[in-house]
mmCIF file of C-alpha atoms in Angstrom:
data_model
loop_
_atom_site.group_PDB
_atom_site.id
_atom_site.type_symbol
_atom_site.label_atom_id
_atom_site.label_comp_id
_atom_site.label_asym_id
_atom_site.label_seq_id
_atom_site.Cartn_x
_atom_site.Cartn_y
_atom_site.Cartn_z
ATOM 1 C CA UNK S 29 0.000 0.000 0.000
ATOM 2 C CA UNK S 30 1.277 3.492 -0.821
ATOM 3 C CA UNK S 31 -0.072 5.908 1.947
ATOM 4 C CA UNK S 32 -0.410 9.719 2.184
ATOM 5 C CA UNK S 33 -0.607 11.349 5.119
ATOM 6 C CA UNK S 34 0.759 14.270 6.889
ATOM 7 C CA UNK S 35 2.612 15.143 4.085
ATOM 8 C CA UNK S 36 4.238 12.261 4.070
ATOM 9 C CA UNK S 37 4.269 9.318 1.588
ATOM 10 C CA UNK S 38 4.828 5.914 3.039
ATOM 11 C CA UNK S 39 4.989 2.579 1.595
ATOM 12 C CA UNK S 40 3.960 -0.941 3.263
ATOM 13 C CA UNK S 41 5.890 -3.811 2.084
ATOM 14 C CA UNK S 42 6.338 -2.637 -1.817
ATOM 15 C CA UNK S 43 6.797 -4.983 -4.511
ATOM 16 C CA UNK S 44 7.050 -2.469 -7.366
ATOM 17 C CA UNK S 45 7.707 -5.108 -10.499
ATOM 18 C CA UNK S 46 6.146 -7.451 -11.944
ATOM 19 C CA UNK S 47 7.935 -10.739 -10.994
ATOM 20 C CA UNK S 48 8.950 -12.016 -7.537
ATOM 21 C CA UNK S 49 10.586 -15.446 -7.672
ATOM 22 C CA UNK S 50 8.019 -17.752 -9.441
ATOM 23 C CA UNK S 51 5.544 -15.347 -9.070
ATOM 24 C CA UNK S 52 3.814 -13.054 -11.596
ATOM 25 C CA UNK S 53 1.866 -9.881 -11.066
ATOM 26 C CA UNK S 54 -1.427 -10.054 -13.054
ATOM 27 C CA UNK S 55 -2.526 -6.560 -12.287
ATOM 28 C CA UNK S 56 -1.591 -3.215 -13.864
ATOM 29 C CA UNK S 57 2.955 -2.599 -13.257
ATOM 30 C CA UNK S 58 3.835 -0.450 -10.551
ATOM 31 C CA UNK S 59 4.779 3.040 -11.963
ATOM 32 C CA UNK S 60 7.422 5.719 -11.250
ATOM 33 C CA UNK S 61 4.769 7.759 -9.690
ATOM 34 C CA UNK S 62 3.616 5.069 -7.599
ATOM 35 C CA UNK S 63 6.825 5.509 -5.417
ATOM 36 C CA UNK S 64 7.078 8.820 -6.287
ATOM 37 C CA UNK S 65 8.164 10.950 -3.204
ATOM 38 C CA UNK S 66 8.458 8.443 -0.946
ATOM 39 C CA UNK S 67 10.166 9.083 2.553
ATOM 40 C CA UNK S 68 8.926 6.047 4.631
ATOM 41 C CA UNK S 69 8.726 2.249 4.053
ATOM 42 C CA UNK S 70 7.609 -0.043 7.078
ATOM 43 C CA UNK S 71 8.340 -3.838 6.182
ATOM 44 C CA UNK S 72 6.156 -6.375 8.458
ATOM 45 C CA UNK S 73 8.557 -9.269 8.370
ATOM 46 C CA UNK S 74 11.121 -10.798 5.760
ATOM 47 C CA UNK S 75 9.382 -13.083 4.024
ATOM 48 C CA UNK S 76 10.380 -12.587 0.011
ATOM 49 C CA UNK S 77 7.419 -11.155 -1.532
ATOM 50 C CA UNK S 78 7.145 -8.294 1.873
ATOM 51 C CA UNK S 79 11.189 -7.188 1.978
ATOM 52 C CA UNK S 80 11.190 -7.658 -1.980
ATOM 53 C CA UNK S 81 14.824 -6.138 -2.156
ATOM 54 C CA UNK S 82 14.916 -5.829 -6.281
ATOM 55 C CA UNK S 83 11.606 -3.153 -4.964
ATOM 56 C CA UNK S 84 13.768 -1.740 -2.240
ATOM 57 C CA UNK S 85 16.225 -0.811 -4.734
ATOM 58 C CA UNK S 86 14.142 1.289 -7.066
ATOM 59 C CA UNK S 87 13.920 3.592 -4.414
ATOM 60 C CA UNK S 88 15.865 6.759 -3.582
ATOM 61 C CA UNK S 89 18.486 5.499 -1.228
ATOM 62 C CA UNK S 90 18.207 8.111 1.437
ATOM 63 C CA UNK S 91 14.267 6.487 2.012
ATOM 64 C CA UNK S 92 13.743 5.911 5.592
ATOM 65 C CA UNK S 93 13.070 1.781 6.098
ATOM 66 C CA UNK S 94 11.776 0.549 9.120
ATOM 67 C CA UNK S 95 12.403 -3.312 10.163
ATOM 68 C CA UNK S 96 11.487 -5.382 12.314
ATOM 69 C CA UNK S 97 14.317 -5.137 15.272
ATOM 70 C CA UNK S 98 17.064 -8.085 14.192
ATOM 71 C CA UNK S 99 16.840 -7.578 11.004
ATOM 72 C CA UNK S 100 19.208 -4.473 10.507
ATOM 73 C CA UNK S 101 22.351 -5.583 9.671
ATOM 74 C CA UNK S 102 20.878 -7.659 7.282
ATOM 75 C CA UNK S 103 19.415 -5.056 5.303
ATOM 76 C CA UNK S 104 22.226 -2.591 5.758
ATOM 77 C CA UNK S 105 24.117 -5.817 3.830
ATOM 78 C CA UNK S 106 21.959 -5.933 0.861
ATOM 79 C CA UNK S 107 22.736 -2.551 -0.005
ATOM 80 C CA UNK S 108 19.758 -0.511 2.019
ATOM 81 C CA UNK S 109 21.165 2.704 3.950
ATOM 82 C CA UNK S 110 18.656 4.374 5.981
ATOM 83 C CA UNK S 111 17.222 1.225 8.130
ATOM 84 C CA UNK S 112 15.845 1.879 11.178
ATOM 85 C CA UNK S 113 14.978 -0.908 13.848
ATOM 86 C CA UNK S 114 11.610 -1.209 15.034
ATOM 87 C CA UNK S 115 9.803 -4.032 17.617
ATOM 88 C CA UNK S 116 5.903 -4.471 18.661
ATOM 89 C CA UNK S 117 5.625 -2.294 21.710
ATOM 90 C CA UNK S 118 8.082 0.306 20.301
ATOM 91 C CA UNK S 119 7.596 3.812 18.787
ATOM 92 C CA UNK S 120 9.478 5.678 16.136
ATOM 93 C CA UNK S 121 8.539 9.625 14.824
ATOM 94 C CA UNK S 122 9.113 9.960 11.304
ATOM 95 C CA UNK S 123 8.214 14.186 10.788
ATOM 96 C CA UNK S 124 4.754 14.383 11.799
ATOM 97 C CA UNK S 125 3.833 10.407 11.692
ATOM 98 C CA UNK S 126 4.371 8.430 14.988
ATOM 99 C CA UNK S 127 4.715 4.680 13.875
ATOM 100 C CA UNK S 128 4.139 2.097 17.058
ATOM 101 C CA UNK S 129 5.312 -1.469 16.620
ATOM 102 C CA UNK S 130 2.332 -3.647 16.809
ATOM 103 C CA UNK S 131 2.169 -7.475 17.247
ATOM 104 C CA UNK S 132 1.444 -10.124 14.301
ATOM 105 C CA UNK S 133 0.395 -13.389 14.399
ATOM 106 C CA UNK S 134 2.914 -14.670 11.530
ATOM 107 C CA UNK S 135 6.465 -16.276 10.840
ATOM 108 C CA UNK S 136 9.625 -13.746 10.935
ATOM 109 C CA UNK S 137 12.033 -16.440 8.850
ATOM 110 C CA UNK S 138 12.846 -15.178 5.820
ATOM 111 C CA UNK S 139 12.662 -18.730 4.593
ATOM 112 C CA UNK S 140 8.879 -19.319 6.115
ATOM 113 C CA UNK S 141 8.286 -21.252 9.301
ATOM 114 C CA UNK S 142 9.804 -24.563 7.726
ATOM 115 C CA UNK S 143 13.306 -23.588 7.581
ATOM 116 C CA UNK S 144 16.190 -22.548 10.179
ATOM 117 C CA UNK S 145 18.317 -20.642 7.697
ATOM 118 C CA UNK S 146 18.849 -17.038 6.746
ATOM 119 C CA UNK S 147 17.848 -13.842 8.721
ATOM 120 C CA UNK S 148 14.923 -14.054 11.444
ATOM 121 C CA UNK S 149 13.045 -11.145 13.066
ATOM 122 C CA UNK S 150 9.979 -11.081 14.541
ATOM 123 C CA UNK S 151 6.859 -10.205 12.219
ATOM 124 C CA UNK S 152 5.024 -7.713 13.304
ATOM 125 C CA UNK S 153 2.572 -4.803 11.909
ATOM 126 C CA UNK S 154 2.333 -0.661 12.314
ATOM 127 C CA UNK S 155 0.037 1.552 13.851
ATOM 128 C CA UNK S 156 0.628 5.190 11.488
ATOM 129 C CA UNK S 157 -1.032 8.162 13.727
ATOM 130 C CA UNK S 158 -0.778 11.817 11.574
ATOM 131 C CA UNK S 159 -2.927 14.452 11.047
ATOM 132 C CA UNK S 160 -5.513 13.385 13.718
ATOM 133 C CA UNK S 161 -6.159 9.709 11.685
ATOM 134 C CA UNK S 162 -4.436 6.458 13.517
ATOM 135 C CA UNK S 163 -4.312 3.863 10.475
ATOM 136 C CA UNK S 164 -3.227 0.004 10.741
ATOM 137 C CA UNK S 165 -1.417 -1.830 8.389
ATOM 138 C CA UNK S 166 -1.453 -5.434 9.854
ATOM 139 C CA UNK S 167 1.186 -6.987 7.124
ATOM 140 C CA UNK S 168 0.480 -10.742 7.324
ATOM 141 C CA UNK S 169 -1.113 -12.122 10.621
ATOM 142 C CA UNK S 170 -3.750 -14.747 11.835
ATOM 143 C CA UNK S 171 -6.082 -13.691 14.064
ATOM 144 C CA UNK S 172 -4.947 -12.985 17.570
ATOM 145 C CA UNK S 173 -6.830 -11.518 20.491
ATOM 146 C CA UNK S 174 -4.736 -8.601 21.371
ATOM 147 C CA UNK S 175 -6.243 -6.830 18.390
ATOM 148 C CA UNK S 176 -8.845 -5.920 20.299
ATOM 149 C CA UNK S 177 -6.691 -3.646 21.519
ATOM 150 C CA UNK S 178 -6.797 -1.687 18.406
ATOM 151 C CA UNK S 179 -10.476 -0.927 18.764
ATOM 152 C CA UNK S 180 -11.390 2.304 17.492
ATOM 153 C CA UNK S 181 -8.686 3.278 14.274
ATOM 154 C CA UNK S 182 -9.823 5.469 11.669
ATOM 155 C CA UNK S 183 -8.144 2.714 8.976
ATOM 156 C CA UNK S 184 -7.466 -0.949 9.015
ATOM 157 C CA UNK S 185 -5.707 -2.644 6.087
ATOM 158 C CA UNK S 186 -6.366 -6.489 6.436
ATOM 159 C CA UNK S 187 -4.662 -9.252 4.497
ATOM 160 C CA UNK S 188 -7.520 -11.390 3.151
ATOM 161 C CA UNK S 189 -5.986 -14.035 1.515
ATOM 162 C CA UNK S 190 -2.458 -14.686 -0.545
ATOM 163 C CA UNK S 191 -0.802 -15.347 -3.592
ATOM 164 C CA UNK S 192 -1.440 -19.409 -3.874
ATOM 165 C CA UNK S 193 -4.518 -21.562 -3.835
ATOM 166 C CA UNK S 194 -4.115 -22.182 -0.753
ATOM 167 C CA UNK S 195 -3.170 -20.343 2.492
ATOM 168 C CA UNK S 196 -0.406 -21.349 5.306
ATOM 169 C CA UNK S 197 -0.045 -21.152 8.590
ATOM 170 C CA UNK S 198 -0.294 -17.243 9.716
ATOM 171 C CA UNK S 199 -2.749 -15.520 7.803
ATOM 172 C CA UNK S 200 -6.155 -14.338 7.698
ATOM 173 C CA UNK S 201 -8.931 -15.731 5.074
ATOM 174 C CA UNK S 202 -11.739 -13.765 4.723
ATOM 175 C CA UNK S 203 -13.805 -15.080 7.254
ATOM 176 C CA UNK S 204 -11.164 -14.522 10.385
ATOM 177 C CA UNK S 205 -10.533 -10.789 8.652
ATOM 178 C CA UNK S 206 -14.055 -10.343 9.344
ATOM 179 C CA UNK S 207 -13.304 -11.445 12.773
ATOM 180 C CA UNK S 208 -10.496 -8.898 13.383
ATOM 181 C CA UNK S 209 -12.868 -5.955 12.050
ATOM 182 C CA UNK S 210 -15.141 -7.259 14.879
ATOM 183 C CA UNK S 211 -11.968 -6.980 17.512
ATOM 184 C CA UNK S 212 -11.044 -3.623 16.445
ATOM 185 C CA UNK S 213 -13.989 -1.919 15.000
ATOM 186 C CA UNK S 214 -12.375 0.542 13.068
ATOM 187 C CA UNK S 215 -14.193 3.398 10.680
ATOM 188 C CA UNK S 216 -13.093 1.822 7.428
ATOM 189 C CA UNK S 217 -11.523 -1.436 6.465
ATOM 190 C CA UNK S 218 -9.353 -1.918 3.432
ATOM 191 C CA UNK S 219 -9.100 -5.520 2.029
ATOM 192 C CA UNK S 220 -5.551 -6.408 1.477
ATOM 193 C CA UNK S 221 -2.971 -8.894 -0.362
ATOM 194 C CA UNK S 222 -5.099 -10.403 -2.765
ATOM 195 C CA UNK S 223 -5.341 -10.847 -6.345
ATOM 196 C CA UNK S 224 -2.097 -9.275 -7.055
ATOM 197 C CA UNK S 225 -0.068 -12.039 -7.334
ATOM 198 C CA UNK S 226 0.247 -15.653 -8.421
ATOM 199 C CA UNK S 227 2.293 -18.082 -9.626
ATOM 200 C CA UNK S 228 2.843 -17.992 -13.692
ATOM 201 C CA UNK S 229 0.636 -19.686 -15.593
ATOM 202 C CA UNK S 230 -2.133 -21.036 -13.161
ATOM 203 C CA UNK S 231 -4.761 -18.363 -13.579
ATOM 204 C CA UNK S 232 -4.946 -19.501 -17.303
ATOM 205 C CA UNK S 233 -4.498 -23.260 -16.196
ATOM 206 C CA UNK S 234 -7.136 -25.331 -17.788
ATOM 207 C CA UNK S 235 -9.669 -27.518 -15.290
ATOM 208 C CA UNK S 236 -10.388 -26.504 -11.858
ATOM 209 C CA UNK S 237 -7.016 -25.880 -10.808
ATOM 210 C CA UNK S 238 -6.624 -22.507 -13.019
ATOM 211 C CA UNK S 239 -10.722 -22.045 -11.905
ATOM 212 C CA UNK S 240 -9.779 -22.082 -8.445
ATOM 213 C CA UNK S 241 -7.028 -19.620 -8.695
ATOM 214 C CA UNK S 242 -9.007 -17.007 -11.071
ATOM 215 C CA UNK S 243 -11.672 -17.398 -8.155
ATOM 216 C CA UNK S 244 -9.101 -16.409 -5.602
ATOM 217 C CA UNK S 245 -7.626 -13.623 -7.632
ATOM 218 C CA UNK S 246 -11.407 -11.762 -6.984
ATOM 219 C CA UNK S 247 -13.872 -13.029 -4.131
ATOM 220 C CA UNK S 248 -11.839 -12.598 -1.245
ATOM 221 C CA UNK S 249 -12.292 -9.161 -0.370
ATOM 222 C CA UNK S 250 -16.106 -9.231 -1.199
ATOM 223 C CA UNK S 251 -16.245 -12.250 1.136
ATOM 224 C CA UNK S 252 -14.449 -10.049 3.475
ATOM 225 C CA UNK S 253 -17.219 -7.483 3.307
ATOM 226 C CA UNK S 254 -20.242 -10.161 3.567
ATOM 227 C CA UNK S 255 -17.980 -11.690 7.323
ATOM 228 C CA UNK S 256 -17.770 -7.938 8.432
ATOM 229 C CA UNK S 257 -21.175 -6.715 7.885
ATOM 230 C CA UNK S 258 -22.702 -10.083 9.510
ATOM 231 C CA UNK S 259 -21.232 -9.260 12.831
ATOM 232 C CA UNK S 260 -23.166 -5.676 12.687
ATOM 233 C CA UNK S 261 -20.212 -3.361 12.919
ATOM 234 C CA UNK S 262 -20.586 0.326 11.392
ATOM 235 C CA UNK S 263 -17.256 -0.374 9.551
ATOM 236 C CA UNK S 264 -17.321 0.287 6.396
ATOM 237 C CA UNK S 265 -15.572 -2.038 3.639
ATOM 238 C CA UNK S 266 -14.064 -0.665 1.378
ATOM 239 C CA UNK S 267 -13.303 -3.238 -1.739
ATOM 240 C CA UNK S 268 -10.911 -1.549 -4.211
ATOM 241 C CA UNK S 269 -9.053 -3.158 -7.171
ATOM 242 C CA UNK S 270 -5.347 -3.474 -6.643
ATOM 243 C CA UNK S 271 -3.904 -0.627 -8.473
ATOM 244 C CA UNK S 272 -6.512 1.499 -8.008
ATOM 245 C CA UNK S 273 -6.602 4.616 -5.286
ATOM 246 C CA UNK S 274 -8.729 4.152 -2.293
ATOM 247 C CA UNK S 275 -10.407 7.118 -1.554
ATOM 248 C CA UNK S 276 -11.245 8.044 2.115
ATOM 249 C CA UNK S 277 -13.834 9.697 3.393
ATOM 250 C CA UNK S 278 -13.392 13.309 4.463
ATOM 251 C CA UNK S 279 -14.066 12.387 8.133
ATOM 252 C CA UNK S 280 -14.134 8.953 9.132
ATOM 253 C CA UNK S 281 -16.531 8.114 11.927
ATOM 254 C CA UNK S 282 -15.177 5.397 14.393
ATOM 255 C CA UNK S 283 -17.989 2.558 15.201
ATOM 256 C CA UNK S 284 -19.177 2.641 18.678
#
């Protein structure tokens, strides 16, 4: 997600082209003006397609990147300059943003939860307060109760499903995002990491595999939606094509 506020352009785990590994992007490319004055990037954990380092690159090198605590060195060893530290529980200011380190339900290896090798931090997600809005960007997470303690932010941005036909360990589907809208009841929910990436060639696989996958690359969020608005929150959904801008309200009322 590219965000804008206080005057400040951030980005949340960028992939900006169109391949990562064996995956393929099958929306629109990311442009030049998509990363376009940015000054902030906050990475949730290292797995390949969140700290996509040919992404990191395209970027000015005096951009600001926040990691999860651990992870520094590593970065600073790919090449990346300006990396700051950051842990759940901890606070950074960034101009006029305050950026608080908020827990995630997820594996920090860079290699996934199966394997022992390579950098490991603890996964985690942000909590952006500026210009009187407190926004959440959970990166990838399962459901966990402490969310709750989130209750009341102007903006979540949930992860509703992945880039595969199926989902692993650590991460919401749409019916536990519907959940955490429920725990933390904020004004407006974005729909997250979906239908932006898969692997090449299986959304134009014949037979049901392919079918399955082109499903996947669109009914998750609107699934999303139909879990939140059955538990009878005033949160309001909004489902936006990847690619496209997601334009907030001009005051956004927080549910009681």
């Amino acid at each position: 997600m590219r965000l804008e506020l206080a005057g400040h352009a951030v980005l949340t785990d960028p992939v900006l082209t169109d391949r990562v590994s064996a995956l393929r992007r099958v929306t629109r490319s990311a442009s030049a003006a998509d990363r376009a004055d940015v000054d902030l990037v906050l990475l949730s954990h290292l797995h390949g397609d969140h700290v996509h380092l040919p992404s990191l690159r395209l970027l000015h090198p005096h951009v600001r990147v926040v990691v999860p605590r651990g992870a520094g060195a590593w970065l600073r060893s790919k090449g990346v300059r300006q990396v700051t530290e950051l842990a759940p529980g901890e606070t950074i200011e960034h101009g006029d943003l305050l950026v608080t380190g908020v827990p995630a339900k997820h594996s920090g290896h860079r290699w996934g939860p199966r394997s022992t090798r390579g950098p490991q931090a603890e996964a985690m997600g942000h909590l952006i307060e500026g210009a009187d809005r407190r926004v959440y960007a959970a990166g990838d997470t399962d459901l966990f109760p402490e969310m709750a303690e989130l209750a009341g932010v102007d903006v979540a941005l949930l992860p509703v499903w992945g880039w595969g036909p199926t989902l692993g360990p650590g991460h919401l589907n749409p019916r536990r995002a519907g959940e955490a809208v429920g725990l933390i009841r904020p004004g407006v929910a974005v729909p997250v990491h979906w239908g932006t990436l898969a692997l090449a060639g299986l959304p134009q696989a014949p037979g049901r595999h392919g079918a399955r996958m082109r499903r996947l690359l669109k009914d998750p969020p609107h699934e999303f939606a139909a879990a939140a608005a059955e538990l009878g929150t005033a949160t309001k959904v909004l489902v936006t094509p990847p690619g496209e801008d997601v334009p907030l309200p001009g005051t956004v009322r927080r549910p009681r």
